[in-house]
PDB file of C-alpha atoms in Angstrom:
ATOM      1  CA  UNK D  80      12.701   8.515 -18.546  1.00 41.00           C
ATOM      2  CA  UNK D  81      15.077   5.389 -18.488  1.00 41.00           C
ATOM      3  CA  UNK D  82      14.290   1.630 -18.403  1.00 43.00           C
ATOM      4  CA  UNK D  83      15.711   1.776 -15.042  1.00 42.00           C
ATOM      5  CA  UNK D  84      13.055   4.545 -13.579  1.00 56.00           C
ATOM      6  CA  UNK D  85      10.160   3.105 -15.502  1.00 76.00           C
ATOM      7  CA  UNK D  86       7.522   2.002 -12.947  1.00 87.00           C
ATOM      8  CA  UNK D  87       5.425  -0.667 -14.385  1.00 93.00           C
ATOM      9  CA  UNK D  88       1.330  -0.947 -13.710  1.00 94.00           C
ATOM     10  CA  UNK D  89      -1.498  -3.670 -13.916  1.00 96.00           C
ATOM     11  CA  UNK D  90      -4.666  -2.294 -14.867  1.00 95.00           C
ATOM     12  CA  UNK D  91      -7.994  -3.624 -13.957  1.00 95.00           C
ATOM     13  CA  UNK D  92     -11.855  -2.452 -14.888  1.00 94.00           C
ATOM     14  CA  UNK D  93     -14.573  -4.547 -15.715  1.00 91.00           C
ATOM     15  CA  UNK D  94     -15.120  -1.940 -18.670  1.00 90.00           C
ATOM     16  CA  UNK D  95     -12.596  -1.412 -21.659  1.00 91.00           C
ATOM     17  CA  UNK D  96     -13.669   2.349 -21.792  1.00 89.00           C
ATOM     18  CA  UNK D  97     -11.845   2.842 -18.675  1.00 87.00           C
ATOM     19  CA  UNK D  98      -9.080   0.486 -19.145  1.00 90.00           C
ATOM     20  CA  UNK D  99      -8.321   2.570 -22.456  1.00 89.00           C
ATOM     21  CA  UNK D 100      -8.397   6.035 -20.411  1.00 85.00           C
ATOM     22  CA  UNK D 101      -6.480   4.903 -17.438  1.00 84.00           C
ATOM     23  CA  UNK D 102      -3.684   3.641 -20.355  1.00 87.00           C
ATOM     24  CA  UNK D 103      -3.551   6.857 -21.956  1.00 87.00           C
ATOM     25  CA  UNK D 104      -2.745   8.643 -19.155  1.00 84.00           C
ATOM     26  CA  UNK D 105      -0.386   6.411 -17.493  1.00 87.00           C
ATOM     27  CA  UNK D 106       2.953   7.321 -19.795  1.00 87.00           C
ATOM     28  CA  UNK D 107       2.811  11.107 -18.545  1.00 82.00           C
ATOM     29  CA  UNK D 108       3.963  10.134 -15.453  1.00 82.00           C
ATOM     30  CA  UNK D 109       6.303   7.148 -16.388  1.00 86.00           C
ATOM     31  CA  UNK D 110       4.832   4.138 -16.022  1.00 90.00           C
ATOM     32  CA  UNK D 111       4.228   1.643 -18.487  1.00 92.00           C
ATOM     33  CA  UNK D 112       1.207  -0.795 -18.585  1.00 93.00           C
ATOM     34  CA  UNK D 113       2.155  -4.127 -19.340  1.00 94.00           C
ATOM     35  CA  UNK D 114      -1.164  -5.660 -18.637  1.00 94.00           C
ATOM     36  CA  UNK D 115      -4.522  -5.162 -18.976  1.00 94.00           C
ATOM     37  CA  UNK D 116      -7.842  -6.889 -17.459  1.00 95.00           C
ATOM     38  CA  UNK D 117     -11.302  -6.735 -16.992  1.00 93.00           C
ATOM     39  CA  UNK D 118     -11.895  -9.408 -14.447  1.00 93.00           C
ATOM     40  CA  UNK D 119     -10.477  -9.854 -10.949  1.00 92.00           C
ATOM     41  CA  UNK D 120      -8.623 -13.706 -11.394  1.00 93.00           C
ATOM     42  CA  UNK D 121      -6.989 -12.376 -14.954  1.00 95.00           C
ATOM     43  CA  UNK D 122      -5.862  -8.917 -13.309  1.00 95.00           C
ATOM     44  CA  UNK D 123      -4.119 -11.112 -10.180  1.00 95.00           C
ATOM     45  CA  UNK D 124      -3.092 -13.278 -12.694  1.00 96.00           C
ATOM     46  CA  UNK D 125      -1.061 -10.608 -14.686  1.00 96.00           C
ATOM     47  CA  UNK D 126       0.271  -9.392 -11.688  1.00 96.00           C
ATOM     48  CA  UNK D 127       2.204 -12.737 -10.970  1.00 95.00           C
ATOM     49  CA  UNK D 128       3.111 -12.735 -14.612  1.00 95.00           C
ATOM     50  CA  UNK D 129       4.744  -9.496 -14.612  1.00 95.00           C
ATOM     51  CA  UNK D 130       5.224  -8.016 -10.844  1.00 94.00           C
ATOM     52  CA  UNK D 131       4.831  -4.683 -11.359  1.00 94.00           C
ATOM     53  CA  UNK D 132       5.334  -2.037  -8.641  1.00 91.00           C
ATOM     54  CA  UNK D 133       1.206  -0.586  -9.590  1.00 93.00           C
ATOM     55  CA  UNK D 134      -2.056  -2.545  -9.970  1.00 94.00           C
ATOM     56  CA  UNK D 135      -5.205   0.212 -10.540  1.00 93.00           C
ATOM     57  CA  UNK D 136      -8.144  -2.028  -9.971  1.00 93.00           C
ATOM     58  CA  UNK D 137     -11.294  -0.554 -10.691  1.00 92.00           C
ATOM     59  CA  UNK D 138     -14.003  -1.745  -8.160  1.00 90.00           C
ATOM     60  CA  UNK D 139     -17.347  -0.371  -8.272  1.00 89.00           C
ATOM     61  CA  UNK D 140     -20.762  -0.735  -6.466  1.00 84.00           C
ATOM     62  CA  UNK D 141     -22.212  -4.300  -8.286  1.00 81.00           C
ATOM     63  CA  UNK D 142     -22.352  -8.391  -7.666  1.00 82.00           C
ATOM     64  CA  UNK D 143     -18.459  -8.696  -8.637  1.00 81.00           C
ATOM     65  CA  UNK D 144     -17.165  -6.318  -5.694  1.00 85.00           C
ATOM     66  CA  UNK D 145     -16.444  -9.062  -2.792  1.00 85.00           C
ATOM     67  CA  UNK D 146     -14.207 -10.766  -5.772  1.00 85.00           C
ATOM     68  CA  UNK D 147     -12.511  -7.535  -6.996  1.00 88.00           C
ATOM     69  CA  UNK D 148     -11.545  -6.385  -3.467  1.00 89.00           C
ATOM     70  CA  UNK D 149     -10.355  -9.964  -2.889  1.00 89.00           C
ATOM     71  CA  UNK D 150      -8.036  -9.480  -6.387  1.00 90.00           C
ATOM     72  CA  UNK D 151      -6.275  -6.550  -4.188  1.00 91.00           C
ATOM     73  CA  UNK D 152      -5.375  -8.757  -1.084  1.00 90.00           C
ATOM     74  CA  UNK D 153      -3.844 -11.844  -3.358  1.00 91.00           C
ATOM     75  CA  UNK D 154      -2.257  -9.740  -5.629  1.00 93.00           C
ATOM     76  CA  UNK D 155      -0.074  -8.032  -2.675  1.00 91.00           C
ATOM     77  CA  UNK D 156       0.279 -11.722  -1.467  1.00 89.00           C
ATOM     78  CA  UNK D 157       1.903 -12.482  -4.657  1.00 90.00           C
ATOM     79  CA  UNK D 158       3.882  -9.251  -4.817  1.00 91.00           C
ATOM     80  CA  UNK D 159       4.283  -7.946  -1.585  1.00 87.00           C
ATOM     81  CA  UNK D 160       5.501  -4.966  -2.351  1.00 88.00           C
ATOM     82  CA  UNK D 161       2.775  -4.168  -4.794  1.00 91.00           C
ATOM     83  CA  UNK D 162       1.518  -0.385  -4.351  1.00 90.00           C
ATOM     84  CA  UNK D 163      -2.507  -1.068  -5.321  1.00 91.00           C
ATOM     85  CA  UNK D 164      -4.651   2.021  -5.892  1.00 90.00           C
ATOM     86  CA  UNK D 165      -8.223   1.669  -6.330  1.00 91.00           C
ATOM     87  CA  UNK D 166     -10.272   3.961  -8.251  1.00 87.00           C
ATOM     88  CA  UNK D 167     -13.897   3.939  -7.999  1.00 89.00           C
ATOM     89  CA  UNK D 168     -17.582   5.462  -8.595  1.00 87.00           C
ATOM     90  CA  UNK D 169     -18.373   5.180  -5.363  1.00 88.00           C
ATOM     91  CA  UNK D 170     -18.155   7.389  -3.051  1.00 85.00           C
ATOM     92  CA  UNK D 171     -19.376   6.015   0.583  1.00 83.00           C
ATOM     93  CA  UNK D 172     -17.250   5.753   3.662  1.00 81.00           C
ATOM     94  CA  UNK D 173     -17.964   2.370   3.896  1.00 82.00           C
ATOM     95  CA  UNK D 174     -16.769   1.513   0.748  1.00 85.00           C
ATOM     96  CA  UNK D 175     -13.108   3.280   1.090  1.00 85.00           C
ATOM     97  CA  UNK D 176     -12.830   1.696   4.391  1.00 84.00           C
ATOM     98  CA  UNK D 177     -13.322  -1.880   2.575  1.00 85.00           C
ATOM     99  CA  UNK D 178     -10.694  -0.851  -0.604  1.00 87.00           C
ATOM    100  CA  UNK D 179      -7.964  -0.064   2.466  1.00 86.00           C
ATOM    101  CA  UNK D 180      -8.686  -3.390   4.312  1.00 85.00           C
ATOM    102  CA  UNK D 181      -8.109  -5.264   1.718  1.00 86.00           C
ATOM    103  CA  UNK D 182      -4.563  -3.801   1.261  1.00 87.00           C
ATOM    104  CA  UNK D 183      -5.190  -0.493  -0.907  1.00 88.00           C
ATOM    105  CA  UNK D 184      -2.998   2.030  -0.948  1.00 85.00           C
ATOM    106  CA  UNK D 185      -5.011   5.164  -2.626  1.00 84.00           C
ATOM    107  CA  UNK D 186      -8.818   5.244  -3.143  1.00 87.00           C
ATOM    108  CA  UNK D 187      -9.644   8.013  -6.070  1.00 86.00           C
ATOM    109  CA  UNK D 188     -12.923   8.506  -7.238  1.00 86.00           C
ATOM    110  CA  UNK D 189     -13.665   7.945 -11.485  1.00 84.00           C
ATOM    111  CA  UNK D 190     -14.785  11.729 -11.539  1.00 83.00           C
ATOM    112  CA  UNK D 191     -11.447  13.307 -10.648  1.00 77.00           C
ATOM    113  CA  UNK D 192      -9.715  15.049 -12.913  1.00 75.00           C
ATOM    114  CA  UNK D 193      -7.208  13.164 -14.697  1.00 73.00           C
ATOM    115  CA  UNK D 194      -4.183  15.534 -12.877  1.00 73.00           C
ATOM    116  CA  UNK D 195      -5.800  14.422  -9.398  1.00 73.00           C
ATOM    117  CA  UNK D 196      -5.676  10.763 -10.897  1.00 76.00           C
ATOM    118  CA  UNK D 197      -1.901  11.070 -11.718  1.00 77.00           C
ATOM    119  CA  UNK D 198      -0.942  13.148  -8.678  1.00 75.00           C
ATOM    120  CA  UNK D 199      -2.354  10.132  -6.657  1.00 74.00           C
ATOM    121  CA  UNK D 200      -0.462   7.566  -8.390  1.00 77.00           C
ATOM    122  CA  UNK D 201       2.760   9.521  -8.106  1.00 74.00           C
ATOM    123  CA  UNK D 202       2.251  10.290  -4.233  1.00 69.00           C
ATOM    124  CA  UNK D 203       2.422   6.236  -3.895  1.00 70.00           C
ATOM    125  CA  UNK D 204       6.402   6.495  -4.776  1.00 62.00           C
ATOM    126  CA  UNK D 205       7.603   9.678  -4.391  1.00 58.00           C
ATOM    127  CA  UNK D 206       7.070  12.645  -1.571  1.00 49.00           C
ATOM    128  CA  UNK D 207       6.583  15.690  -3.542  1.00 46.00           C
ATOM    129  CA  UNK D 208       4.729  18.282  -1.483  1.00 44.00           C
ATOM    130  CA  UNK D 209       4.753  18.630   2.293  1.00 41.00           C
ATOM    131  CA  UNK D 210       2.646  20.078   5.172  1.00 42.00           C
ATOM    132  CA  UNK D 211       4.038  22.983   7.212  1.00 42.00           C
ATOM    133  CA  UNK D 212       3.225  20.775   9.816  1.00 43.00           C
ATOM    134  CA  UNK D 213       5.702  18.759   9.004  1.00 43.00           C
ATOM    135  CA  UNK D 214       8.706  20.428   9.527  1.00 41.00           C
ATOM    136  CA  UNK D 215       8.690  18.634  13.034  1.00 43.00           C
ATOM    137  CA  UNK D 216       7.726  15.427  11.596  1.00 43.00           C
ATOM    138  CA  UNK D 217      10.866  13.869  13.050  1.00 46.00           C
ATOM    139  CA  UNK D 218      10.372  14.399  16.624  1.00 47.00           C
ATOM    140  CA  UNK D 219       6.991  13.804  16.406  1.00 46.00           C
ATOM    141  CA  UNK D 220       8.012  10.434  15.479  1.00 48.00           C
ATOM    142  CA  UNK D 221      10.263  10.098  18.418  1.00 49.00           C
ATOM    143  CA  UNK D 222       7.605  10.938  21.174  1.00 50.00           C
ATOM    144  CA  UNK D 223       5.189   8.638  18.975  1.00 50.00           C
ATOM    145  CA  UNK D 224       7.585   5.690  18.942  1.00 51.00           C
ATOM    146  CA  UNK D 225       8.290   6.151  22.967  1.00 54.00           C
ATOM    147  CA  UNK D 226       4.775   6.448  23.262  1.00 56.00           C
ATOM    148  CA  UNK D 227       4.288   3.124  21.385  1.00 60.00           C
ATOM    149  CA  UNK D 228       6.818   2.104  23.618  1.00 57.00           C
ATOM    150  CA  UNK D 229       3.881   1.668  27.063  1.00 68.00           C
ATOM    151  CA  UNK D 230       2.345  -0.674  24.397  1.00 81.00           C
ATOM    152  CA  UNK D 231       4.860  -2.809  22.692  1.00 84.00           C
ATOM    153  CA  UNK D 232       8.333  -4.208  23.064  1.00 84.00           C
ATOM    154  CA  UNK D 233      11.239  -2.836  21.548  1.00 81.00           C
ATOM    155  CA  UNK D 234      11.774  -5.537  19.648  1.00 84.00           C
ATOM    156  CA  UNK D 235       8.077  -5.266  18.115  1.00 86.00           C
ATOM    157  CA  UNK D 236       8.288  -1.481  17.669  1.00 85.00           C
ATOM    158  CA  UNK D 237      10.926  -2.494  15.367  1.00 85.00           C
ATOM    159  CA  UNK D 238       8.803  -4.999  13.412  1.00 89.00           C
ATOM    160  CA  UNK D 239       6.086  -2.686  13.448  1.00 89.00           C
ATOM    161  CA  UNK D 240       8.144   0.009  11.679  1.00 84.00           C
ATOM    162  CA  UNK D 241       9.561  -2.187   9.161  1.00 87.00           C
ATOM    163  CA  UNK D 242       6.206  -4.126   8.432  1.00 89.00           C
ATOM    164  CA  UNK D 243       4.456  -0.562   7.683  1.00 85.00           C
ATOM    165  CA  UNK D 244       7.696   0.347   5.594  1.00 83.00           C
ATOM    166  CA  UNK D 245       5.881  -2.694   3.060  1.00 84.00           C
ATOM    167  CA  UNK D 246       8.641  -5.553   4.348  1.00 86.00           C
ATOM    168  CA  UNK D 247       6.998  -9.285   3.841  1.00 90.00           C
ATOM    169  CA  UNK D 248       7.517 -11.654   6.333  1.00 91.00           C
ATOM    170  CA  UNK D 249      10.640 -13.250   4.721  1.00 90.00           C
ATOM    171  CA  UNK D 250      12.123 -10.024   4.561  1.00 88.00           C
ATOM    172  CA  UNK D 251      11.446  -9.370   8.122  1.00 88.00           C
ATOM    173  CA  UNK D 252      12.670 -12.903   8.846  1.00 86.00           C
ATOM    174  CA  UNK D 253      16.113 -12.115   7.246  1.00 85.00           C
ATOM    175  CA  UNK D 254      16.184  -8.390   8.546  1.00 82.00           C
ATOM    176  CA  UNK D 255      16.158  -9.328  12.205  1.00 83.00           C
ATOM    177  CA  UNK D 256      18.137 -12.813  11.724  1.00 84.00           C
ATOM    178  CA  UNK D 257      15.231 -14.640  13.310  1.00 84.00           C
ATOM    179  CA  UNK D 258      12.404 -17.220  11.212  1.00 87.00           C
ATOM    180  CA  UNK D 259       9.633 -16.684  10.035  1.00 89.00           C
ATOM    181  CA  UNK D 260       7.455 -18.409  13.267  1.00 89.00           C
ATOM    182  CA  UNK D 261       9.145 -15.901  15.488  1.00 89.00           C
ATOM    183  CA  UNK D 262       8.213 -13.105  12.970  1.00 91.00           C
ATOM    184  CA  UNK D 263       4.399 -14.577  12.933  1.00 92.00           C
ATOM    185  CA  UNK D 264       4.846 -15.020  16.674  1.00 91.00           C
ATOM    186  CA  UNK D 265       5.752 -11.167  17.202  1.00 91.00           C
ATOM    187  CA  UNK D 266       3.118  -9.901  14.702  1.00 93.00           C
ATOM    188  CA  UNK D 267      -0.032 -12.178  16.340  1.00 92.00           C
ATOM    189  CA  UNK D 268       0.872  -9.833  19.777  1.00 90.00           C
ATOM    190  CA  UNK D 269       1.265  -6.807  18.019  1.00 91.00           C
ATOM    191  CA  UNK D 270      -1.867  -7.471  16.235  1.00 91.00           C
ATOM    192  CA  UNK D 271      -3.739  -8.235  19.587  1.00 89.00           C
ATOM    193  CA  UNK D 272      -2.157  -5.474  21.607  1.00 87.00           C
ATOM    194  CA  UNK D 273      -3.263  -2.555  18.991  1.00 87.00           C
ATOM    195  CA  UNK D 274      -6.092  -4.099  18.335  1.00 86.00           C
ATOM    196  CA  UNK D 275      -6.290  -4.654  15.091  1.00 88.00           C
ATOM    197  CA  UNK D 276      -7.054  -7.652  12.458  1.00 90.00           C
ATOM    198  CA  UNK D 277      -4.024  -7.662  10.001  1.00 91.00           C
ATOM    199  CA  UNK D 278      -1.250  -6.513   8.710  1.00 89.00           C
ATOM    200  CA  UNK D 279      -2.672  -4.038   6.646  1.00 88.00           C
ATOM    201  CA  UNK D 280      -4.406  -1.960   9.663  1.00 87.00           C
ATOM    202  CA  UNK D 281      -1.007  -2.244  12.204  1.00 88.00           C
ATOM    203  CA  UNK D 282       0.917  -0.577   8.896  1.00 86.00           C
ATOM    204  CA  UNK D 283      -2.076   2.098   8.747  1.00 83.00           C
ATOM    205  CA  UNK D 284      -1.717   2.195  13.015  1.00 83.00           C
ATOM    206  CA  UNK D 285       1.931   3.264  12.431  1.00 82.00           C
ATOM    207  CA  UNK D 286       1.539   5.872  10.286  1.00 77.00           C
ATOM    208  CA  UNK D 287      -1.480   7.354  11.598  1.00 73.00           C
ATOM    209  CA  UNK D 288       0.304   7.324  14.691  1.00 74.00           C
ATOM    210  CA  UNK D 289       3.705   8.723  13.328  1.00 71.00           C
ATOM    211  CA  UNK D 290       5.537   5.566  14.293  1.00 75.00           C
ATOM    212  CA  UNK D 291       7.005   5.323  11.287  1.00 64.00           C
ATOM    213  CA  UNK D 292       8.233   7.847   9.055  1.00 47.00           C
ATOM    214  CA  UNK D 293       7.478   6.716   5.471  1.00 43.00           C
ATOM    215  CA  UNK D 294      11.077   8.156   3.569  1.00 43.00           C
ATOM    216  CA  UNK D 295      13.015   6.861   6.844  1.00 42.00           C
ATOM    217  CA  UNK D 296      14.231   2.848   6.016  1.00 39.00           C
ATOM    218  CA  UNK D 297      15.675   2.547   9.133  1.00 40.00           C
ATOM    219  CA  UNK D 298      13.732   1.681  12.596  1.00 40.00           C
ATOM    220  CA  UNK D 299      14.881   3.568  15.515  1.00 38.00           C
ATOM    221  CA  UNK D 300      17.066   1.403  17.618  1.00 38.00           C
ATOM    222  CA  UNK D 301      18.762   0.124  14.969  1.00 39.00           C
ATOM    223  CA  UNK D 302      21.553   1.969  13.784  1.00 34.00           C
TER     224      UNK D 302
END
């Protein structure tokens, strides 16, 4: 594994026992911990130190959740392209819903198995298994992107795909040669049109909806 294919990782738990597992197993699958925390501020804090592409924040059931889950949202403010995976003891609906509004990537529960643990973290940068299914992932996308089409614009089909491929605002800015207002503009219709609150759930609208496809960087009508 070279410097150059390291991937880097924040880890937060409010309990060292689990801060020392989760750093153990990290180095099988490349990536290198260069911070450590055990309360929400410090872990978003490290994050702006070091912008790595992982945080694994450990939020469980307790008084400190509201503040942990808020830890995921700044850090990806910080680093936008921040991949945040959020492992947990509990397992409610309710609470997995939260972890993804706040900008999670993966929710894993504390009693997987520590090859379920790693297979999640890899599946946040690499595609390594597929569904037959999706053999015909590509023209699913196509009908799903003219079906978006009764819905939106072209022109915020296009945002939409390259917000949900993890793009900030700047970067959508400087994509599409527009500013930023016009970029905030676009996304407050999009937002109302789909129905949804943020940026977070019109990414998850995209994919769920095969809008986007997540190895594909460029939005159709573009090339």
């Amino acid at each position: 594994m070279t410097a150059r294919s390291e991937r880097t990782a924040v880890i937060f738990d409010h309990s060292q026992l689990w801060l020392h597992s989760l750093e153990r197993v990290l180095p099988a699958i490349g990536i290198a911990t260069r911070g450590r925390a055990t309360s929400a501020d410090e872990a978003v804090m490290l994050v702006k130190q070091h912008t790595p592409n992982l945080l694994i924040a450990g939020i469980d059931r307790g008084p400190n959740v509201a503040g942990d889950l808020s830890c995921v949202r700044l850090a990806r403010e910080h680093v936008p392209e921040l991949q945040v995976i959020v492992w947990s003891n509990v397992d409610e609906p309710q609470a997995v819903k939260a972890a993804f509004a706040s900008g999670a990537a993966v929710y894993v529960l504390k009693t997987a198995r520590p090859e379920d643990i790693l297979l999640a973290i890899r599946q946040t940068s690499e595609r390594s298994f597929y569904l037959a299914d999706d053999l015909s992932v590509r023209n699913r996308a196509a009908r799903a992107t003219e079906e978006a089409s009764g819905i939106l614009t072209r022109r915020e089909i296009e945002i939409l795909q390259l917000l949900a491929q993890g793009h900030s605002n700047a970067q959508l800015a400087q994509l599409l040669w527009v500013t930023e207002d016009t970029v905030k503009f676009h996304l407050s219709n999009i937002y109302q049109k789909l129905e949804v609150a943020n940026r977070t759930e019109a990414s998850r609208w995209a994919h769920v909806h095969g809008v986007v496809l997540a190895d594909d960087a460029t939005p159709a009508g573009t090339a």
